[in-house]
Coordinates of C-alpha atoms in Angstrom, one line a residue:
Chain P
M1 CA 24.1 37.5 -13.6
G2 CA 20.3 37.3 -13.6
T3 CA 20.1 33.8 -15.3
P4 CA 21.2 31.7 -12.3
S5 CA 18.7 33.4 -10.0
V6 CA 15.9 32.9 -12.7
L7 CA 16.9 29.2 -13.0
W8 CA 16.9 28.9 -9.2
N9 CA 13.4 30.5 -9.0
V10 CA 12.1 28.2 -11.7
A11 CA 13.6 25.2 -9.9
K12 CA 12.0 26.2 -6.6
K13 CA 8.6 26.7 -8.2
C14 CA 8.9 23.2 -9.9
F15 CA 9.9 21.6 -6.7
T16 CA 7.0 23.2 -4.8
V17 CA 4.5 22.2 -7.4
G18 CA 5.9 18.7 -7.5
V19 CA 5.7 18.2 -3.7
I20 CA 2.2 19.6 -3.5
S21 CA 0.9 17.5 -6.3
L22 CA 2.6 14.4 -4.9
T23 CA 0.9 15.0 -1.5
V24 CA -2.5 15.6 -3.1
S25 CA -2.1 12.4 -5.2
D26 CA -1.1 10.4 -2.2
L27 CA -3.6 11.6 0.3
F28 CA -6.7 12.7 -1.7
S29 CA -7.2 11.5 -5.2
S30 CA -5.3 10.9 -8.4
I31 CA -6.2 10.1 -12.0
V32 CA -5.0 6.8 -13.5
P33 CA -5.4 5.2 -16.9
V34 CA -7.0 1.8 -17.1
R35 CA -5.2 -0.8 -19.3
G36 CA -6.6 -4.0 -20.6
A37 CA -10.1 -5.4 -20.9
S38 CA -10.5 -7.2 -17.6
M39 CA -13.1 -4.7 -16.4
S40 CA -15.2 -4.5 -19.6
P41 CA -17.8 -3.1 -20.0
T42 CA -17.3 -0.9 -17.0
F43 CA -14.0 0.4 -18.2
N44 CA -12.5 0.1 -21.8
P45 CA -15.6 -1.5 -23.3
K46 CA -13.9 -1.6 -26.8
T47 CA -10.3 -2.6 -26.7
N48 CA -8.3 -2.0 -29.7
S49 CA -4.7 -3.2 -29.3
L50 CA -3.5 -0.9 -32.0
L51 CA -4.5 2.4 -30.5
E52 CA -3.5 2.0 -26.9
S53 CA -3.0 4.9 -24.6
L54 CA -5.2 7.6 -26.1
S55 CA -8.4 5.6 -26.0
D56 CA -7.9 4.1 -22.6
D57 CA -10.3 5.2 -19.9
R58 CA -9.0 7.5 -17.2
V59 CA -10.6 7.2 -13.8
L60 CA -10.5 9.1 -10.6
V61 CA -9.1 7.2 -7.7
E62 CA -9.8 8.4 -4.1
K63 CA -7.3 7.8 -1.3
L64 CA -9.4 8.8 1.7
C65 CA -10.6 5.2 2.1
L66 CA -7.0 4.3 3.1
S67 CA -7.4 5.9 6.5
N68 CA -9.3 3.0 7.9
Y69 CA -9.4 0.4 5.0
K70 CA -13.2 0.0 5.2
F71 CA -14.6 -1.2 1.9
S72 CA -17.9 -2.5 0.7
H73 CA -18.9 -5.3 -1.6
G74 CA -18.8 -4.1 -5.1
D75 CA -16.2 -1.3 -4.7
V76 CA -13.7 -1.0 -7.5
I77 CA -10.2 -0.8 -6.1
V78 CA -6.7 -0.2 -7.3
F79 CA -4.1 -2.6 -5.6
C80 CA -0.5 -3.7 -6.0
S81 CA -0.3 -7.1 -7.5
P82 CA 0.8 -9.7 -4.9
D83 CA 3.1 -11.3 -7.4
N84 CA 4.8 -8.2 -8.6
H85 CA 4.7 -5.1 -6.4
K86 CA 5.5 -2.8 -9.3
E87 CA 2.2 -3.6 -11.2
K88 CA -1.1 -2.2 -10.1
H89 CA -4.4 -3.8 -11.0
I90 CA -8.0 -2.4 -11.0
K91 CA -10.7 -4.9 -10.0
R92 CA -13.9 -5.1 -8.1
I93 CA -14.2 -6.4 -4.5
V94 CA -16.4 -9.4 -4.4
G95 CA -15.6 -10.7 -0.9
L96 CA -14.6 -9.1 2.3
P97 CA -12.9 -10.6 5.4
G98 CA -15.0 -13.5 6.8
D99 CA -17.0 -14.1 3.7
W100 CA -17.3 -17.4 1.8
V101 CA -16.8 -17.0 -1.9
G102 CA -17.8 -19.7 -4.4
T103 CA -15.4 -20.4 -7.3
I104 CA -15.9 -23.1 -9.9
Y105 CA -14.1 -25.8 -7.9
D106 CA -14.7 -25.0 -4.3
V107 CA -15.8 -22.4 -1.7
V108 CA -13.0 -20.2 -0.3
H109 CA -13.1 -18.5 3.1
I110 CA -11.6 -15.0 3.0
P111 CA -9.2 -14.6 6.0
E112 CA -9.0 -11.6 8.2
G113 CA -7.4 -8.6 6.6
H114 CA -7.9 -9.9 3.0
C115 CA -10.4 -9.4 0.2
W116 CA -11.5 -11.3 -2.9
V117 CA -11.3 -9.4 -6.1
E118 CA -12.6 -10.2 -9.6
G119 CA -12.7 -8.3 -12.9
D120 CA -16.1 -7.6 -14.5
N121 CA -15.0 -9.4 -17.6
L122 CA -14.5 -12.9 -16.1
A123 CA -13.3 -14.4 -19.3
S124 CA -10.1 -12.3 -19.5
S125 CA -9.3 -11.2 -16.0
L126 CA -6.4 -12.2 -13.8
D127 CA -7.7 -11.9 -10.4
S128 CA -8.3 -13.7 -7.0
R129 CA -9.3 -16.8 -8.9
S130 CA -5.6 -17.1 -9.9
F131 CA -3.7 -15.5 -7.1
G132 CA -6.0 -15.9 -4.1
P133 CA -7.3 -13.4 -1.6
V134 CA -5.5 -10.1 -1.7
P135 CA -4.3 -8.5 1.6
L136 CA -6.1 -5.2 2.2
G137 CA -2.7 -3.5 2.9
L138 CA -2.0 -3.7 -0.8
V139 CA -5.0 -1.6 -1.8
K140 CA -3.9 1.8 -3.0
G141 CA -7.3 3.5 -3.6
R142 CA -10.9 3.3 -4.7
V143 CA -12.2 4.2 -8.1
T144 CA -15.1 6.7 -7.9
H145 CA -15.6 8.3 -11.4
I146 CA -14.7 7.8 -15.0
L147 CA -13.2 11.0 -16.3
W148 CA -12.2 10.1 -19.9
P149 CA -13.6 9.6 -22.6
P150 CA -16.0 12.5 -22.3
N151 CA -19.0 10.6 -23.6
R152 CA -18.7 8.1 -20.7
V153 CA -18.0 10.5 -17.8
S154 CA -20.0 9.1 -14.9
S155 CA -19.6 7.8 -11.4
V156 CA -18.7 4.1 -10.9
E157 CA -21.4 2.2 -9.2
R158 CA -21.2 -0.7 -6.8
K159 CA -22.3 -4.0 -8.3
T160 CA -22.8 -7.0 -6.1
S161 CA -23.5 -10.6 -7.0
R162 CA -25.3 -12.0 -4.1
N163 CA -25.6 -15.5 -5.5
R164 CA -21.9 -16.3 -5.2
V165 CA -21.0 -14.7 -1.9
S166 CA -22.3 -15.6 1.5
P167 CA -21.4 -13.1 4.3
S168 CA -19.8 -14.1 7.5
Chain Z
M1 CA -11.9 48.0 2.8
R2 CA -8.2 48.1 2.0
Q3 CA -7.4 46.8 5.4
W4 CA -9.5 43.6 4.8
R5 CA -7.8 43.0 1.5
S6 CA -4.3 43.3 3.0
I7 CA -5.3 41.1 6.0
A8 CA -6.7 38.6 3.6
K9 CA -3.6 38.6 1.5
E10 CA -1.4 38.2 4.5
A11 CA -3.6 35.3 5.8
M12 CA -3.3 33.6 2.3
D13 CA 0.5 34.0 2.3
R14 CA 0.8 32.5 5.8
A15 CA -1.6 29.7 5.0
S16 CA 0.3 28.9 1.8
I17 CA 3.6 28.6 3.7
I18 CA 1.9 26.2 6.2
V19 CA 0.4 24.2 3.4
K20 CA 3.8 23.9 1.6
F21 CA 5.5 22.9 4.8
L22 CA 2.9 20.2 5.5
C23 CA 3.2 18.8 2.0
L24 CA 7.0 18.7 2.4
L25 CA 6.6 17.0 5.7
H26 CA 4.3 14.4 4.1
V27 CA 6.7 13.7 1.2
T28 CA 9.7 13.3 3.6
D29 CA 7.7 11.1 5.8
A30 CA 6.5 8.8 3.0
Y31 CA 9.5 8.8 0.7
V32 CA 12.6 9.6 2.6
V33 CA 12.8 8.9 6.3
S34 CA 10.2 8.7 9.1
S35 CA 10.1 7.7 12.8
N36 CA 8.1 4.9 14.3
H37 CA 7.3 3.7 17.8
V38 CA 7.7 0.0 18.0
L39 CA 6.8 -2.1 21.0
G40 CA 6.2 -5.7 21.9
P41 CA 8.2 -8.7 22.7
S42 CA 8.5 -10.3 19.2
M43 CA 11.8 -8.7 18.4
L44 CA 13.7 -9.2 21.6
P45 CA 16.6 -8.9 22.1
T46 CA 17.1 -6.5 19.2
L47 CA 14.2 -4.2 20.1
N48 CA 13.0 -3.6 23.7
I49 CA 9.7 -4.8 24.9
T50 CA 8.7 -1.4 26.4
G51 CA 9.0 0.5 23.2
D52 CA 11.7 2.0 21.1
V53 CA 11.6 4.9 18.6
V54 CA 13.3 3.9 15.4
L55 CA 14.1 5.7 12.1
V56 CA 12.7 4.0 9.0
E57 CA 14.0 4.8 5.6
H58 CA 11.7 4.5 2.6
L59 CA 14.2 4.4 -0.3
S60 CA 15.7 0.9 -0.2
H61 CA 12.5 -1.0 -0.8
R62 CA 11.6 1.1 -3.8
I63 CA 14.9 0.4 -5.6
G64 CA 14.9 -3.2 -4.6
K65 CA 17.9 -3.0 -2.3
L66 CA 16.4 -5.2 0.5
G67 CA 17.9 -8.5 1.4
S68 CA 17.7 -11.1 4.0
G69 CA 18.7 -9.9 7.4
D70 CA 17.2 -6.5 7.1
L71 CA 14.8 -5.2 9.7
V72 CA 11.7 -4.0 7.9
L73 CA 8.5 -2.2 8.8
V74 CA 5.5 -3.9 7.0
R75 CA 1.8 -3.5 6.9
S76 CA 0.2 -6.4 8.7
P77 CA -1.6 -8.9 6.3
L78 CA -4.0 -9.7 9.1
D79 CA -5.0 -6.1 9.9
P80 CA -4.2 -3.3 7.4
N81 CA -4.4 -0.7 10.1
K82 CA -1.4 -2.1 11.9
T83 CA 2.2 -2.1 11.1
L84 CA 4.7 -4.8 12.1
T85 CA 8.5 -4.7 12.6
K86 CA 10.2 -8.0 11.7
R87 CA 13.3 -9.2 10.0
I88 CA 13.5 -10.5 6.4
V89 CA 14.8 -14.1 6.6
A90 CA 14.4 -15.1 3.0
M91 CA 13.8 -13.4 -0.3
E92 CA 11.8 -14.7 -3.3
G93 CA 13.2 -18.0 -4.7
D94 CA 15.0 -18.9 -1.4
K95 CA 14.1 -22.1 0.4
V96 CA 13.1 -21.5 4.0
T97 CA 12.9 -24.2 6.8
F98 CA 11.0 -23.4 9.9
S99 CA 9.2 -25.0 12.8
L100 CA 5.9 -23.7 14.0
D101 CA 6.7 -24.6 17.6
P102 CA 10.3 -23.8 18.6
T103 CA 10.0 -25.7 21.8
R104 CA 9.6 -28.9 19.9
S105 CA 12.4 -28.7 17.4
F106 CA 11.6 -32.0 15.6
S107 CA 8.6 -30.7 13.7
S108 CA 9.7 -28.6 10.8
R109 CA 8.5 -27.6 7.3
S110 CA 10.3 -26.3 4.3
L111 CA 9.0 -24.2 1.4
V112 CA 10.3 -22.0 -1.4
V113 CA 9.3 -18.4 -1.1
P114 CA 7.1 -17.5 -4.2
K115 CA 7.8 -14.7 -6.6
G116 CA 7.0 -11.3 -5.3
H117 CA 7.0 -12.3 -1.7
V118 CA 9.4 -12.3 1.3
W119 CA 9.6 -14.4 4.4
I120 CA 9.7 -12.4 7.7
Q121 CA 10.3 -13.6 11.2
G122 CA 10.6 -11.9 14.5
D123 CA 13.9 -12.3 16.4
N124 CA 12.0 -13.8 19.4
L125 CA 10.6 -16.9 17.7
Y126 CA 8.7 -18.0 20.8
V127 CA 6.2 -15.1 20.8
S128 CA 6.3 -13.7 17.3
R129 CA 3.4 -13.9 14.9
D130 CA 5.1 -13.8 11.5
S131 CA 5.4 -15.6 8.2
R132 CA 5.4 -18.9 10.1
H133 CA 1.7 -18.2 10.8
F134 CA 0.4 -16.1 7.9
G135 CA 2.6 -17.3 5.1
P136 CA 4.9 -15.4 2.8
L137 CA 4.4 -11.7 2.7
P138 CA 3.8 -9.8 -0.6
Y139 CA 6.6 -7.4 -1.3
G140 CA 4.1 -4.6 -1.8
L141 CA 3.3 -4.6 2.0
I142 CA 6.8 -3.6 2.9
E143 CA 6.9 0.1 3.9
G144 CA 10.5 0.7 4.8
K145 CA 13.7 -0.5 6.3
V146 CA 14.6 0.2 10.0
F147 CA 18.2 1.5 10.2
M148 CA 18.6 3.4 13.4
R149 CA 17.2 3.6 16.9
V150 CA 16.9 7.0 18.5
W151 CA 15.1 6.3 21.8
P152 CA 15.9 5.3 24.6
P153 CA 19.1 7.3 24.5
S154 CA 21.1 4.5 26.1
S155 CA 20.6 2.4 23.0
F156 CA 21.0 5.1 20.5
G157 CA 22.7 3.9 17.3
L158 CA 22.5 2.0 14.0
L159 CA 20.5 -1.2 14.0
G160 CA 20.5 -4.4 11.9

């Protein structure tokens, strides 16, 4: 007689906790693991393909920037891949709308509403050099701090390379 | 002293009910169904120029059940602060033929929609700025599918 009501209470508590944590993770900040070496040495400086998930960096992603989509050069962002909406990538913004960005072959103009992203480890990074400028609407958050591993807890700084980008 | 504690406790209880309600409202708005005010001439005659209130469901695009012919709410690739309402004309892999200037029908182009993208067009081809101008739209910019109109009451009903 008491068990259904206990189960119901537990279910209600789980549902409430789930809804609140989903709202906080959507509107304020969330913690995501960084996979791959495309942002070395900022994230995952030593990749070891044998031990994967435990040694990956975990970073804090803030979502307050999504209210007006105003970013700066050098911000590290999380965005949905333009080729596969189920995958998310973490890269650094190198160009903002209106900038001219120099690649190996030519100079690209970033159209309105788009940005140019590149990984810190240019040798092994799939970024705007392959799939072009990324619409800002695909951005899902900005990385502010590294939270794991404990010996590398720090805030993520902006890094700009002025010699490749000329502003509008 | 005890009055303050009981007042504080009651305030916390009321505040927690409000917080839980707002969180539930956000989750419903973002993951189940929400309403949107759409206006502009680019979707005539389907949607009115003076503005309609439509209901948008946020489930189909997450489970991949969108197809050509669906009315969708998308985030504009030209300005991330704006949302557009257009119709999906072609999914990834389809070939789409279009003309940039519908008044001169003998200038047309064809292309295949790349992987992970869709081709959207407004129903009113003469005044709509859509994929014919900014190219295929990444699937990740789709926010939901429009399925019903609730205002004005004279055109209440299912859409699409």
